[in-house]
PDB file of C-alpha atoms in Angstrom:
ATOM      1  CA  MET A   1      25.553  27.140 -44.331  1.00 87.00           C
ATOM      2  CA  PHE A   2      29.201  28.168 -44.844  1.00 92.00           C
ATOM      3  CA  PHE A   3      28.482  31.867 -45.173  1.00 96.00           C
ATOM      4  CA  ARG A   4      26.123  31.905 -42.217  1.00 97.00           C
ATOM      5  CA  SER A   5      28.838  30.420 -40.005  1.00 96.00           C
ATOM      6  CA  LEU A   6      31.373  32.887 -41.374  1.00 95.00           C
ATOM      7  CA  GLY A   7      29.033  35.790 -40.596  1.00 96.00           C
ATOM      8  CA  ILE A   8      28.369  34.526 -37.090  1.00 97.00           C
ATOM      9  CA  LEU A   9      32.089  34.237 -36.350  1.00 96.00           C
ATOM     10  CA  GLN A  10      32.842  37.668 -37.816  1.00 95.00           C
ATOM     11  CA  ASN A  11      30.153  39.402 -35.759  1.00 97.00           C
ATOM     12  CA  CYS A  12      29.762  37.433 -32.520  1.00 96.00           C
ATOM     13  CA  ARG A  13      30.024  39.212 -29.180  1.00 96.00           C
ATOM     14  CA  MET A  14      29.687  36.108 -26.979  1.00 95.00           C
ATOM     15  CA  ILE A  15      30.030  32.493 -28.131  1.00 95.00           C
ATOM     16  CA  THR A  16      30.314  29.103 -26.465  1.00 94.00           C
ATOM     17  CA  MET A  17      33.134  26.695 -27.208  1.00 94.00           C
ATOM     18  CA  GLU A  18      30.704  24.231 -28.758  1.00 95.00           C
ATOM     19  CA  GLU A  19      29.229  26.743 -31.177  1.00 97.00           C
ATOM     20  CA  ALA A  20      32.605  28.261 -32.015  1.00 96.00           C
ATOM     21  CA  SER A  21      34.119  24.893 -32.902  1.00 96.00           C
ATOM     22  CA  TYR A  22      31.043  23.955 -34.957  1.00 97.00           C
ATOM     23  CA  ARG A  23      31.122  27.258 -36.866  1.00 97.00           C
ATOM     24  CA  LEU A  24      34.889  27.061 -37.414  1.00 96.00           C
ATOM     25  CA  SER A  25      34.472  23.551 -38.804  1.00 96.00           C
ATOM     26  CA  GLU A  26      31.800  24.745 -41.227  1.00 97.00           C
ATOM     27  CA  VAL A  27      34.011  27.614 -42.398  1.00 96.00           C
ATOM     28  CA  LYS A  28      36.920  25.197 -42.863  1.00 95.00           C
ATOM     29  CA  LEU A  29      34.696  22.938 -44.955  1.00 96.00           C
ATOM     30  CA  GLY A  30      33.614  25.937 -47.040  1.00 95.00           C
ATOM     31  CA  ILE A  31      37.259  26.829 -47.637  1.00 93.00           C
ATOM     32  CA  ASP A  32      38.176  23.235 -48.511  1.00 93.00           C
ATOM     33  CA  LEU A  33      35.293  23.068 -51.014  1.00 95.00           C
ATOM     34  CA  ASN A  34      36.305  26.458 -52.498  1.00 93.00           C
ATOM     35  CA  TYR A  35      33.086  28.241 -51.519  1.00 95.00           C
ATOM     36  CA  ILE A  36      34.889  30.655 -49.190  1.00 93.00           C
ATOM     37  CA  GLU A  37      38.187  32.429 -49.772  1.00 91.00           C
ATOM     38  CA  LEU A  38      39.947  33.522 -46.596  1.00 88.00           C
ATOM     39  CA  GLN A  39      43.559  34.564 -46.394  1.00 85.00           C
ATOM     40  CA  ASN A  40      45.588  33.148 -43.501  1.00 85.00           C
ATOM     41  CA  PHE A  41      42.792  31.030 -42.008  1.00 88.00           C
ATOM     42  CA  LYS A  42      44.528  29.002 -39.305  1.00 91.00           C
ATOM     43  CA  PHE A  43      41.956  26.456 -38.186  1.00 92.00           C
ATOM     44  CA  ASN A  44      44.138  24.490 -35.762  1.00 92.00           C
ATOM     45  CA  GLU A  45      45.591  27.576 -34.093  1.00 92.00           C
ATOM     46  CA  LEU A  46      42.135  29.086 -33.613  1.00 92.00           C
ATOM     47  CA  MET A  47      40.749  25.852 -32.155  1.00 93.00           C
ATOM     48  CA  VAL A  48      43.493  25.913 -29.519  1.00 92.00           C
ATOM     49  CA  ALA A  49      43.270  29.667 -28.872  1.00 90.00           C
ATOM     50  CA  ILE A  50      39.531  29.621 -28.103  1.00 90.00           C
ATOM     51  CA  GLN A  51      39.694  26.871 -25.470  1.00 89.00           C
ATOM     52  CA  SER A  52      38.846  28.034 -21.953  1.00 79.00           C
ATOM     53  CA  PRO A  53      42.205  27.422 -20.198  1.00 82.00           C
ATOM     54  CA  PHE A  54      43.911  29.776 -22.648  1.00 73.00           C
ATOM     55  CA  LEU A  55      41.340  32.513 -21.990  1.00 76.00           C
ATOM     56  CA  LEU A  56      41.420  32.602 -18.201  1.00 77.00           C
ATOM     57  CA  ASP A  57      42.934  35.742 -16.734  1.00 72.00           C
ATOM     58  CA  GLU A  58      42.121  36.702 -13.166  1.00 59.00           C
ATOM     59  CA  GLU A  59      42.838  40.383 -13.786  1.00 60.00           C
ATOM     60  CA  ASP A  60      40.386  40.690 -16.666  1.00 70.00           C
ATOM     61  CA  ASP A  61      36.658  41.076 -15.989  1.00 63.00           C
ATOM     62  CA  LYS A  62      35.565  39.896 -19.432  1.00 77.00           C
ATOM     63  CA  SER A  63      33.850  36.544 -19.566  1.00 86.00           C
ATOM     64  CA  VAL A  64      35.414  33.607 -21.373  1.00 88.00           C
ATOM     65  CA  LYS A  65      32.646  33.775 -23.998  1.00 91.00           C
ATOM     66  CA  GLU A  66      33.431  37.435 -24.688  1.00 92.00           C
ATOM     67  CA  LYS A  67      37.175  36.794 -24.962  1.00 90.00           C
ATOM     68  CA  ARG A  68      36.530  33.882 -27.317  1.00 93.00           C
ATOM     69  CA  ALA A  69      34.361  36.106 -29.516  1.00 94.00           C
ATOM     70  CA  ASP A  70      37.049  38.812 -29.536  1.00 93.00           C
ATOM     71  CA  ILE A  71      39.663  36.321 -30.764  1.00 93.00           C
ATOM     72  CA  LEU A  72      37.396  35.016 -33.506  1.00 95.00           C
ATOM     73  CA  ARG A  73      36.412  38.488 -34.738  1.00 94.00           C
ATOM     74  CA  GLU A  74      40.055  39.557 -34.771  1.00 93.00           C
ATOM     75  CA  HIS A  75      41.280  36.558 -36.777  1.00 91.00           C
ATOM     76  CA  ILE A  76      38.386  36.078 -39.201  1.00 90.00           C
ATOM     77  CA  LYS A  77      37.968  39.125 -41.393  1.00 81.00           C
TER      78      LYS A  77
END
């Protein structure tokens, strides 16, 4: 369960807020239970960064789901 969520977040191209928050929570649980080792995993900062109001940019044609996926892939390696 933890590793599946980690893989989804590392490879997603489009993701909804609901799924992203669910997957981030599973990864956080995996880290807390010492199943997953991630350096610099910032759960709270990522939860704020992937919310729609922070992703809206009228000059960018990318969808909110694509921007959210880009942020997650960039921060979870």
